[in-house]
Short mmCIF file of C-alpha atoms in Angstrom, two decimals:
data_model
loop_
_atom_site.label_atom_id
_atom_site.label_comp_id
_atom_site.label_asym_id
_atom_site.label_seq_id
_atom_site.Cartn_x
_atom_site.Cartn_y
_atom_site.Cartn_z
CA UNK A 1 -64.61 -6.23 6.40
CA UNK A 2 -67.97 -7.86 7.09
CA UNK A 3 -66.63 -11.41 7.37
CA UNK A 4 -64.14 -10.25 9.99
CA UNK A 5 -66.50 -8.21 12.13
CA UNK A 6 -66.11 -10.52 15.14
CA UNK A 7 -62.36 -10.41 15.06
CA UNK A 8 -60.31 -8.34 17.50
CA UNK A 9 -58.16 -5.55 16.11
CA UNK A 10 -54.47 -5.07 16.92
CA UNK A 11 -52.37 -2.14 15.77
CA UNK A 12 -48.74 -2.96 15.02
CA UNK A 13 -46.48 -0.05 14.17
CA UNK A 14 -42.85 -0.55 15.16
CA UNK A 15 -39.41 0.85 14.41
CA UNK A 16 -37.74 -2.10 16.12
CA UNK A 17 -39.03 -5.09 14.18
CA UNK A 18 -37.32 -7.73 16.32
CA UNK A 19 -39.60 -10.82 16.49
CA UNK A 20 -42.63 -8.81 15.41
CA UNK A 21 -43.38 -11.31 12.60
CA UNK A 22 -43.53 -14.14 15.17
CA UNK A 23 -45.90 -12.12 17.36
CA UNK A 24 -48.08 -11.15 14.39
CA UNK A 25 -48.45 -14.76 13.22
CA UNK A 26 -49.55 -15.85 16.67
CA UNK A 27 -52.04 -12.99 16.89
CA UNK A 28 -53.56 -13.98 13.56
CA UNK A 29 -53.94 -17.54 14.83
CA UNK A 30 -55.76 -16.14 17.87
CA UNK A 31 -58.37 -14.30 15.79
CA UNK A 32 -56.74 -10.87 15.66
CA UNK A 33 -56.93 -8.66 12.57
CA UNK A 34 -53.75 -6.62 12.26
CA UNK A 35 -53.70 -2.93 11.38
CA UNK A 36 -50.30 -1.55 10.46
CA UNK A 37 -48.49 1.47 9.03
CA UNK A 38 -46.02 2.02 6.19
CA UNK A 39 -42.79 0.20 6.95
CA UNK A 40 -44.39 -2.30 9.31
CA UNK A 41 -47.11 -3.16 6.75
CA UNK A 42 -44.49 -3.85 4.09
CA UNK A 43 -42.43 -5.94 6.50
CA UNK A 44 -45.41 -8.09 7.48
CA UNK A 45 -46.49 -8.48 3.86
CA UNK A 46 -43.04 -9.82 2.95
CA UNK A 47 -43.51 -12.39 5.72
CA UNK A 48 -46.91 -13.34 4.20
CA UNK A 49 -48.75 -12.10 7.27
CA UNK A 50 -52.18 -10.62 6.42
CA UNK A 51 -52.67 -7.04 7.59
CA UNK A 52 -54.74 -3.99 6.77
CA UNK A 53 -52.97 -0.68 6.32
CA UNK A 54 -54.19 2.02 8.66
CA UNK A 55 -54.89 4.16 5.60
CA UNK A 56 -57.32 1.56 4.30
CA UNK A 57 -58.90 1.12 7.72
CA UNK A 58 -59.42 4.87 8.20
CA UNK A 59 -60.09 5.53 4.50
CA UNK A 60 -57.61 8.39 4.85
CA UNK A 61 -54.28 8.40 2.98
CA UNK A 62 -51.01 9.10 4.74
CA UNK A 63 -49.97 12.71 4.18
CA UNK A 64 -46.96 14.97 4.64
CA UNK A 65 -44.51 12.22 3.67
CA UNK A 66 -45.86 9.93 6.37
CA UNK A 67 -45.86 12.48 9.18
CA UNK A 68 -49.62 11.96 9.54
CA UNK A 69 -50.70 8.32 9.52
CA UNK A 70 -52.39 7.24 12.72
CA UNK A 71 -53.76 10.58 13.92
CA UNK A 72 -57.37 9.80 13.00
CA UNK A 73 -60.66 9.52 14.98
CA UNK A 74 -61.19 5.91 13.86
CA UNK A 75 -57.89 4.93 15.45
CA UNK A 76 -58.21 6.88 18.67
CA UNK A 77 -61.91 6.24 19.18
CA UNK A 78 -61.17 2.54 18.71
CA UNK A 79 -58.46 2.70 21.36
CA UNK A 80 -60.16 5.03 23.85
CA UNK A 81 -63.70 3.60 23.75
CA UNK A 82 -64.51 1.84 27.02
CA UNK A 83 -66.89 -0.59 25.29
CA UNK A 84 -68.91 -1.15 22.09
CA UNK A 85 -71.72 1.10 23.31
CA UNK A 86 -69.37 4.09 23.15
CA UNK A 87 -69.11 3.56 19.39
CA UNK A 88 -72.78 2.95 18.67
CA UNK A 89 -74.38 5.61 16.49
CA UNK A 90 -71.04 6.79 15.08
CA UNK A 91 -70.90 6.85 11.31
CA UNK A 92 -68.34 5.18 9.06
CA UNK A 93 -68.01 1.87 10.96
CA UNK A 94 -65.93 2.51 14.08
CA UNK A 95 -64.44 -0.65 15.69
CA UNK A 96 -62.85 -1.40 19.03
CA UNK A 97 -59.08 -1.82 19.01
CA UNK A 98 -57.94 -4.25 21.68
CA UNK A 99 -54.17 -4.36 21.32
CA UNK A 100 -51.58 -1.68 20.51
CA UNK A 101 -48.00 -2.73 19.77
CA UNK A 102 -45.97 0.38 19.07
CA UNK A 103 -42.37 1.38 19.65
CA UNK A 104 -41.08 4.83 18.97
CA UNK A 105 -38.83 6.35 16.36
CA UNK A 106 -35.20 5.72 17.43
CA UNK A 107 -34.53 9.28 18.56
CA UNK A 108 -31.75 8.36 21.04
CA UNK A 109 -29.99 6.15 18.51
CA UNK A 110 -30.09 8.86 15.84
CA UNK A 111 -28.73 11.65 18.06
CA UNK A 112 -25.94 9.37 19.31
CA UNK A 113 -24.47 9.30 15.80
CA UNK A 114 -21.48 11.67 15.54
CA UNK A 115 -22.73 13.27 12.30
CA UNK A 116 -26.34 13.73 13.43
CA UNK A 117 -27.86 16.96 12.17
CA UNK A 118 -30.68 18.87 13.81
CA UNK A 119 -32.94 18.03 10.86
CA UNK A 120 -32.26 14.30 11.38
CA UNK A 121 -33.14 14.60 15.06
CA UNK A 122 -36.35 16.52 14.34
CA UNK A 123 -37.54 13.90 11.83
CA UNK A 124 -37.09 11.23 14.50
CA UNK A 125 -39.36 12.90 17.03
CA UNK A 126 -42.33 10.53 17.08
CA UNK A 127 -45.81 12.07 17.25
CA UNK A 128 -48.34 9.38 16.37
CA UNK A 129 -46.56 6.65 18.33
CA UNK A 130 -46.65 8.36 21.75
CA UNK A 131 -50.25 9.46 21.09
CA UNK A 132 -51.42 5.89 20.46
CA UNK A 133 -49.41 4.57 23.40
CA UNK A 134 -50.80 7.16 25.80
CA UNK A 135 -54.35 6.52 24.64
CA UNK A 136 -53.96 2.75 25.03
CA UNK A 137 -52.27 3.08 28.43
CA UNK A 138 -55.04 5.40 29.64
CA UNK A 139 -57.61 2.77 28.64
CA UNK A 140 -55.73 -0.19 30.15
CA UNK A 141 -58.97 -1.56 31.62
CA UNK A 142 -59.76 -2.84 28.14
CA UNK A 143 -56.72 -2.27 25.91
CA UNK A 144 -53.33 -4.01 26.04
CA UNK A 145 -50.41 -1.75 25.18
CA UNK A 146 -46.90 -3.01 24.42
CA UNK A 147 -43.84 -0.98 23.55
CA UNK A 148 -40.99 -3.22 24.76
CA UNK A 149 -40.17 -6.30 22.60
CA UNK A 150 -39.20 -8.11 25.82
CA UNK A 151 -42.92 -8.21 26.72
CA UNK A 152 -44.07 -9.97 23.53
CA UNK A 153 -43.87 -13.49 24.91
CA UNK A 154 -45.78 -12.56 28.06
CA UNK A 155 -48.79 -11.15 26.23
CA UNK A 156 -48.90 -13.98 23.68
CA UNK A 157 -48.76 -16.57 26.47
CA UNK A 158 -51.69 -14.91 28.28
CA UNK A 159 -53.74 -14.57 25.10
CA UNK A 160 -53.20 -18.24 24.26
CA UNK A 161 -53.99 -19.31 27.83
CA UNK A 162 -56.87 -17.01 28.78
CA UNK A 163 -58.11 -15.64 25.45
CA UNK A 164 -56.95 -12.14 26.46
CA UNK A 165 -54.44 -10.49 28.74
CA UNK A 166 -55.13 -10.10 32.45
CA UNK A 167 -55.98 -6.70 33.86
CA UNK A 168 -52.98 -6.64 36.20
CA UNK A 169 -50.74 -7.27 33.18
CA UNK A 170 -52.38 -4.44 31.25
CA UNK A 171 -51.96 -2.12 34.25
CA UNK A 172 -48.26 -2.98 34.53
CA UNK A 173 -47.72 -2.45 30.81
CA UNK A 174 -49.51 0.91 30.99
CA UNK A 175 -47.17 2.06 33.78
CA UNK A 176 -44.20 1.04 31.68
CA UNK A 177 -45.48 2.98 28.68
CA UNK A 178 -45.79 6.25 30.59
CA UNK A 179 -42.28 5.80 32.00
CA UNK A 180 -40.81 5.16 28.54
CA UNK A 181 -42.63 8.12 26.98
CA UNK A 182 -41.45 10.38 29.80
CA UNK A 183 -37.86 9.29 29.23
CA UNK A 184 -38.30 9.80 25.48
CA UNK A 185 -39.64 13.33 25.91
CA UNK A 186 -36.86 14.24 28.34
CA UNK A 187 -34.26 13.04 25.80
CA UNK A 188 -35.74 15.39 23.24
CA UNK A 189 -35.72 18.25 25.74
CA UNK A 190 -32.08 17.61 26.61
CA UNK A 191 -31.03 17.47 22.97
CA UNK A 192 -32.87 20.58 21.89
CA UNK A 193 -31.58 22.59 24.84
CA UNK A 194 -28.00 22.24 23.59
CA UNK A 195 -26.81 23.44 26.98
CA UNK A 196 -24.05 21.74 28.96
CA UNK A 197 -25.02 23.61 32.11
CA UNK A 198 -27.60 21.18 33.43
CA UNK A 199 -28.32 23.23 36.54
CA UNK A 200 -29.09 26.34 34.51
CA UNK A 201 -31.20 24.34 32.06
CA UNK A 202 -33.34 22.42 34.52
CA UNK A 203 -36.90 23.66 34.96
CA UNK A 204 -38.32 24.26 38.42
CA UNK A 205 -40.09 20.91 38.18
CA UNK A 206 -38.65 17.98 36.28
CA UNK A 207 -38.33 14.21 36.35
CA UNK A 208 -35.14 12.29 36.99
CA UNK A 209 -35.25 9.02 35.05
CA UNK A 210 -33.31 6.14 36.60
CA UNK A 211 -32.46 2.81 35.08
CA UNK A 212 -31.22 -0.09 37.17
CA UNK A 213 -27.62 -0.93 36.36
CA UNK A 214 -27.08 -3.75 38.82
CA UNK A 215 -28.12 -5.26 42.14
CA UNK A 216 -25.44 -4.67 44.78
CA UNK A 217 -24.02 -7.31 47.07
CA UNK A 218 -25.59 -5.30 49.90
CA UNK A 219 -26.11 -1.71 50.97
CA UNK A 220 -24.12 0.32 53.49
CA UNK A 221 -24.37 -2.64 55.90
CA UNK A 222 -24.93 -6.34 55.12
CA UNK A 223 -28.51 -6.25 56.45
CA UNK A 224 -29.42 -3.50 53.97
CA UNK A 225 -30.34 -4.25 50.35
CA UNK A 226 -28.90 -2.00 47.68
CA UNK A 227 -29.10 -1.37 43.93
CA UNK A 228 -27.16 0.85 41.54
CA UNK A 229 -29.14 3.04 39.14
CA UNK A 230 -27.79 5.16 36.32
CA UNK A 231 -29.44 8.48 35.51
CA UNK A 232 -30.69 8.32 31.92
CA UNK A 233 -32.34 11.74 32.04
CA UNK A 234 -31.28 14.47 32.44
CA UNK A 235 -27.94 13.50 30.90
CA UNK A 236 -25.22 14.00 33.49
CA UNK A 237 -21.59 12.96 33.09
CA UNK A 238 -20.55 10.68 35.88
CA UNK A 239 -18.66 7.67 37.19
CA UNK A 240 -18.85 5.39 34.13
CA UNK A 241 -17.27 1.97 34.67
CA UNK A 242 -17.36 -1.66 33.63
CA UNK A 243 -16.62 -4.43 36.11
CA UNK A 244 -14.34 -6.94 34.43
CA UNK A 245 -13.71 -9.36 37.30
CA UNK A 246 -14.57 -10.16 40.91
CA UNK A 247 -17.68 -10.65 43.02
CA UNK A 248 -20.65 -8.28 43.26
CA UNK A 249 -19.99 -4.73 44.38
CA UNK A 250 -21.42 -3.36 47.60
CA UNK A 251 -22.77 0.13 48.30
CA UNK A 252 -19.59 1.13 50.16
CA UNK A 253 -17.36 -0.25 47.39
CA UNK A 254 -18.97 2.14 44.94
CA UNK A 255 -18.89 5.16 47.26
CA UNK A 256 -15.17 4.60 47.85
CA UNK A 257 -14.50 3.81 44.18
CA UNK A 258 -16.11 7.05 43.03
CA UNK A 259 -14.05 9.02 45.55
CA UNK A 260 -10.80 7.35 44.46
CA UNK A 261 -11.60 7.83 40.78
CA UNK A 262 -12.48 11.51 41.21
CA UNK A 263 -9.25 12.18 43.09
CA UNK A 264 -6.89 10.33 40.75
CA UNK A 265 -8.50 11.94 37.71
CA UNK A 266 -6.90 15.29 38.67
CA UNK A 267 -3.31 14.23 38.03
CA UNK A 268 -1.33 14.36 34.78
CA UNK A 269 1.58 12.02 35.55
CA UNK A 270 1.04 8.45 36.70
CA UNK A 271 -0.85 8.62 39.98
CA UNK A 272 -2.24 6.25 42.56
CA UNK A 273 -4.95 6.99 45.12
CA UNK A 274 -5.84 4.58 47.92
CA UNK A 275 -9.18 5.26 49.59
CA UNK A 276 -10.70 3.91 52.79
CA UNK A 277 -14.15 4.95 54.01
CA UNK A 278 -14.41 7.57 51.23
CA UNK A 279 -11.18 9.29 52.35
CA UNK A 280 -7.78 9.12 50.62
CA UNK A 281 -5.34 7.42 52.98
CA UNK A 282 -2.43 7.56 50.54
CA UNK A 283 -1.79 9.46 47.29
CA UNK A 284 1.27 9.81 45.09
CA UNK A 285 2.19 11.10 41.64
CA UNK A 286 5.29 9.84 39.82
CA UNK A 287 6.58 9.21 36.33
CA UNK A 288 6.72 5.53 37.29
CA UNK A 289 3.33 4.02 38.12
CA UNK A 290 4.83 1.33 40.39
CA UNK A 291 6.58 4.00 42.46
CA UNK A 292 3.35 5.98 42.64
CA UNK A 293 1.66 2.93 44.15
CA UNK A 294 4.53 2.25 46.58
CA UNK A 295 4.53 5.85 47.85
CA UNK A 296 0.75 5.93 48.23
CA UNK A 297 0.76 2.63 50.12
CA UNK A 298 3.62 3.67 52.43
CA UNK A 299 1.63 6.68 53.67
CA UNK A 300 -0.68 4.48 55.71
CA UNK A 301 -0.39 0.68 55.18
CA UNK A 302 -2.80 0.01 58.05
CA UNK A 303 -5.66 2.04 56.54
CA UNK A 304 -4.83 0.72 53.06
CA UNK A 305 -5.91 -2.74 54.20
CA UNK A 306 -9.22 -3.50 52.50
CA UNK A 307 -9.10 -0.23 50.61
CA UNK A 308 -9.91 0.87 47.07
CA UNK A 309 -6.98 1.58 44.74
CA UNK A 310 -7.32 3.82 41.69
CA UNK A 311 -4.84 4.56 38.91
CA UNK A 312 -5.07 7.12 36.12
CA UNK A 313 -2.85 5.14 33.73
CA UNK A 314 -2.64 1.60 32.39
CA UNK A 315 -2.14 -0.96 35.18
CA UNK A 316 0.32 -3.58 34.02
CA UNK A 317 0.31 -7.26 34.95
CA UNK A 318 3.46 -7.04 37.09
CA UNK A 319 2.13 -4.26 39.30
CA UNK A 320 -1.26 -5.95 39.69
CA UNK A 321 0.45 -9.13 40.89
CA UNK A 322 2.53 -7.09 43.34
CA UNK A 323 -0.54 -5.37 44.77
CA UNK A 324 -2.53 -8.53 45.45
CA UNK A 325 0.52 -10.25 46.94
CA UNK A 326 1.22 -7.30 49.24
CA UNK A 327 -2.19 -6.32 50.60
CA UNK A 328 -5.87 -7.12 50.89
CA UNK A 329 -7.78 -4.89 48.50
CA UNK A 330 -11.49 -4.67 47.66
CA UNK A 331 -11.44 -2.86 44.31
CA UNK A 332 -8.77 -1.84 41.79
CA UNK A 333 -9.63 0.87 39.25
CA UNK A 334 -7.79 1.81 36.05
CA UNK A 335 -8.50 3.08 32.52
CA UNK A 336 -6.64 0.08 31.07
CA UNK A 337 -5.40 -3.28 32.32
CA UNK A 338 -2.51 -5.40 31.02
CA UNK A 339 -3.25 -8.42 28.83
CA UNK A 340 -2.61 -10.93 31.62
CA UNK A 341 -4.54 -9.11 34.34
CA UNK A 342 -7.73 -11.12 33.89
CA UNK A 343 -5.73 -14.35 34.09
CA UNK A 344 -4.08 -13.19 37.31
CA UNK A 345 -7.51 -12.46 38.81
CA UNK A 346 -8.89 -15.95 38.13
CA UNK A 347 -7.54 -17.06 41.51
CA UNK A 348 -8.73 -13.87 43.24
CA UNK A 349 -12.53 -13.92 42.83
CA UNK A 350 -13.10 -11.54 45.76
CA UNK A 351 -11.17 -8.64 44.21
CA UNK A 352 -13.05 -6.48 41.73
CA UNK A 353 -11.38 -4.83 38.74
CA UNK A 354 -13.19 -1.77 37.40
CA UNK A 355 -12.40 -0.39 33.97
CA UNK A 356 -13.03 3.36 33.86
CA UNK A 357 -14.40 4.66 30.58
CA UNK A 358 -13.90 8.41 31.02
CA UNK A 359 -10.82 8.87 33.21
CA UNK A 360 -9.64 11.85 31.10
CA UNK A 361 -13.04 13.47 30.76
CA UNK A 362 -13.06 17.20 31.41
CA UNK A 363 -16.78 17.70 30.80
CA UNK A 364 -18.84 19.26 33.55
CA UNK A 365 -20.39 16.83 36.01
CA UNK A 366 -22.74 17.15 38.98
CA UNK A 367 -23.03 15.79 42.50
CA UNK A 368 -26.33 14.67 43.94
CA UNK A 369 -27.27 13.89 47.50
CA UNK A 370 -30.61 12.68 48.78
CA UNK A 371 -32.06 14.17 51.94
CA UNK A 372 -35.27 12.92 53.53
CA UNK A 373 -37.93 14.24 51.20
CA UNK A 374 -35.47 16.48 49.34
CA UNK A 375 -32.71 16.29 46.75
CA UNK A 376 -29.52 18.36 46.50
CA UNK A 377 -27.80 18.96 43.16
CA UNK A 378 -24.60 20.91 42.69
CA UNK A 379 -21.81 21.31 40.16
CA UNK A 380 -18.95 18.96 40.95
CA UNK A 381 -15.91 20.64 42.47
CA UNK A 382 -13.70 20.54 39.39
CA UNK A 383 -12.12 24.01 39.46
CA UNK A 384 -8.46 23.73 38.54
CA UNK A 385 -6.00 25.50 40.81
CA UNK A 386 -2.69 26.35 39.12
CA UNK A 387 0.41 28.29 40.06
CA UNK A 388 -1.17 31.42 38.56
CA UNK A 389 -4.02 31.20 41.08
CA UNK A 390 -1.72 31.22 44.10
CA UNK A 391 -1.17 34.43 46.05
CA UNK A 392 1.95 34.45 48.17
CA UNK A 393 1.01 36.26 51.39
CA UNK A 394 4.17 35.82 53.48
CA UNK A 395 7.62 37.42 53.35
CA UNK A 396 9.18 34.06 52.62
CA UNK A 397 8.38 32.67 49.17
CA UNK A 398 7.93 28.94 48.47
CA UNK A 399 10.51 27.28 46.22
CA UNK A 400 9.60 25.83 42.82
CA UNK A 401 9.46 22.29 44.28
CA UNK A 402 7.41 23.48 47.22
CA UNK A 403 4.87 25.08 44.89
CA UNK A 404 4.51 21.79 43.04
CA UNK A 405 4.01 19.99 46.34
CA UNK A 406 1.52 22.62 47.54
CA UNK A 407 -0.62 22.17 44.44
CA UNK A 408 -0.37 18.39 44.78
CA UNK A 409 -1.40 18.49 48.45
CA UNK A 410 -4.33 20.81 47.74
CA UNK A 411 -5.61 18.37 45.09
CA UNK A 412 -5.57 15.63 47.70
CA UNK A 413 -7.22 17.84 50.35
CA UNK A 414 -10.11 18.43 47.94
CA UNK A 415 -11.14 14.77 48.39
CA UNK A 416 -10.42 14.43 52.11
CA UNK A 417 -13.51 14.87 54.27
CA UNK A 418 -13.60 18.17 56.17
CA UNK A 419 -11.86 19.26 58.25
CA UNK A 420 -8.90 18.17 56.11
CA UNK A 421 -5.15 18.45 56.63
CA UNK A 422 -2.58 16.94 54.25
CA UNK A 423 1.21 16.76 54.71
CA UNK A 424 3.15 16.07 51.50
CA UNK A 425 6.61 16.13 49.97
CA UNK A 426 7.92 15.16 46.54
CA UNK A 427 4.36 14.66 45.29
CA UNK A 428 3.51 12.00 47.84
CA UNK A 429 1.38 12.20 50.95
CA UNK A 430 3.12 11.80 54.31
CA UNK A 431 0.14 12.15 56.64
CA UNK A 432 -3.58 12.81 56.25
CA UNK A 433 -6.07 13.98 58.87
CA UNK A 434 -9.75 13.80 57.94
CA UNK A 435 -13.29 14.46 59.06
CA UNK A 436 -12.76 16.13 62.42
CA UNK A 437 -14.97 18.76 64.00
CA UNK A 438 -11.85 20.79 64.84
CA UNK A 439 -9.07 21.51 62.32
CA UNK A 440 -6.34 21.20 64.95
CA UNK A 441 -7.55 17.65 65.63
CA UNK A 442 -7.09 16.80 61.93
CA UNK A 443 -3.57 18.23 62.09
CA UNK A 444 -2.75 16.13 65.15
CA UNK A 445 -4.12 13.01 63.48
CA UNK A 446 -2.09 13.61 60.31
CA UNK A 447 1.07 14.03 62.38
CA UNK A 448 0.27 10.97 64.48
CA UNK A 449 -0.24 8.78 61.41
CA UNK A 450 3.10 9.89 59.98
CA UNK A 451 4.86 9.10 63.27
CA UNK A 452 3.35 5.61 63.40
CA UNK A 453 4.83 4.88 59.98
CA UNK A 454 8.13 6.52 61.02
CA UNK A 455 7.71 9.08 58.25
CA UNK A 456 9.69 12.30 58.79
CA UNK A 457 7.67 15.45 58.25
CA UNK A 458 10.55 17.89 58.41
CA UNK A 459 10.62 19.98 55.22
CA UNK A 460 7.13 19.00 54.09
CA UNK A 461 4.27 21.20 52.91
CA UNK A 462 0.87 21.42 54.58
CA UNK A 463 -2.51 21.81 52.86
CA UNK A 464 -5.80 22.86 54.43
CA UNK A 465 -8.98 22.81 52.34
CA UNK A 466 -10.42 25.78 54.29
CA UNK A 467 -8.97 28.78 56.14
CA UNK A 468 -7.35 28.64 59.55
CA UNK A 469 -9.66 30.23 62.14
CA UNK A 470 -6.93 30.23 64.80
CA UNK A 471 -3.12 30.30 64.98
CA UNK A 472 -2.85 26.86 66.63
CA UNK A 473 -2.44 25.01 63.31
CA UNK A 474 0.39 27.29 62.22
CA UNK A 475 2.15 26.92 65.60
CA UNK A 476 1.90 23.14 65.31
CA UNK A 477 3.11 23.30 61.71
CA UNK A 478 6.27 25.07 62.90
CA UNK A 479 6.83 22.41 65.56
CA UNK A 480 6.37 19.64 62.98
CA UNK A 481 8.85 21.19 60.55
CA UNK A 482 6.48 22.38 57.82
CA UNK A 483 8.20 24.68 55.29
CA UNK A 484 5.20 25.93 53.33
CA UNK A 485 1.41 26.09 53.72
CA UNK A 486 -1.43 26.29 51.22
CA UNK A 487 -4.92 27.36 52.28
CA UNK A 488 -7.85 29.30 50.78
CA UNK A 489 -7.67 32.34 53.06
CA UNK A 490 -10.77 34.36 53.80
CA UNK A 491 -10.80 34.33 57.60
CA UNK A 492 -11.29 37.52 59.60
CA UNK A 493 -8.02 36.51 61.26
CA UNK A 494 -6.01 36.21 58.04
CA UNK A 495 -3.73 39.10 58.99
CA UNK A 496 -2.95 37.50 62.34
CA UNK A 497 -2.33 34.10 60.72
CA UNK A 498 0.00 35.67 58.13
CA UNK A 499 1.91 37.50 60.86
CA UNK A 500 2.40 34.29 62.89
CA UNK A 501 3.50 32.44 59.75
CA UNK A 502 6.08 35.17 59.07
CA UNK A 503 7.36 34.88 62.65
CA UNK A 504 7.83 31.13 62.12
CA UNK A 505 9.63 31.80 58.81
CA UNK A 506 7.18 29.59 56.92
CA UNK A 507 5.96 30.51 53.46
CA UNK A 508 2.21 30.51 52.81
CA UNK A 509 -0.01 30.86 49.74
CA UNK A 510 -3.74 31.53 49.41
CA UNK A 511 -5.87 29.88 46.73
CA UNK A 512 -9.00 32.03 47.26
CA UNK A 513 -10.93 28.79 46.70
CA UNK A 514 -12.37 26.66 49.47
CA UNK A 515 -12.76 22.93 48.73
CA UNK A 516 -14.90 21.52 51.55
CA UNK A 517 -15.89 17.87 51.27
CA UNK A 518 -18.71 16.77 53.57
#
């Protein structure tokens, strides 16, 4: 190697060989000698690009079927040395290595395959790659490290312009490397844990890896900037959507969309949920999806203005046209859209259509909320309440239809901000009261909204997402004409509440499950 002693050394060892031949050719032209490993060396040789195998450079053959290739003092001394003086006096001709281009074994791609075996995953845990990357990133003052093919052009342009990369570029690339390696290691941890219970599996200290999904139109208010990030690690099931039409989403659009999606996901028959300010303002379930929409809209047409509409079934062209002709809407969500829906939306660029990818998903998910300097994580409230869970506590028993309406109303109450009151009949909401400091205020609001729409409440059911602390809600329910009540129970005044309900000849059931939504 005597004739090449003044050349710079670059290690190239990549799983993703996209454009690596172009990069290698340009490096050769700029006086770099390339060191490479197995598959990369063969690839470059086929492209007639001169390179020295790492085995030849280290004078140490690959062993253990290629598991040990780059783990050698000549490689890591060459990367970690701060300058030539660090290598003086070392035997066997140590040389500085100035550039490391490495990307890792495709662990995530392999484990995403449906037939992936544990042995396949283990073989795709990279050892030498992360070690070289970490060493190069640590020594960014002198060494350039690249692991993302999108950065190839940037480093080549700087080398051709300045003769080497700039320190601020090397620093930025080093940061990127540590982020990618952290994400890679967390993916391995998640896979090997084989545990769906993320909360149980999380260590006391861990890293949440975020990846930007899109820049939002604005944040909670127009003067606030906002971005949407997906959590790539730990793996958490969530609100997975694709926007297929309309302008950019805002922060509030997404908050409301997630609320509408979570609520509508509970229902089996065709259902429609209309949300405004993160609260359902109209919900209905029906065998006919158009009727479900009509009933949801009729609950509160005023609040539905500018709302978010979610469906749990295919939204056909005819119903989409009806919706946009009838009301102003920000976002429409569905698991499928009719063939002509995109054409219909060409003249409605302000309305967003969101295609939901996992509307039927029953896998466990988690809620997260940021506090100042702290982070809350909890299991999502996905407990299913069925007829078997209901305990009839009054002398009067609810009818079969009333039980169905009680369960429907309780599903809605689960997504109404506390304190929540829902009046319903025939699997459609009649009035909703949300977010009040006093439960009786929510009841009054729900009744008032129904009156404004000239909706009769006589014979309806009433749902409360938490227990009644006082008798006032039951007294008002009697006055309104409520026939049956569903609530969790658990108050020290339960016996009194049951007695009053019996006096009013109203049936009542307890769920033994509170569903607060703050």
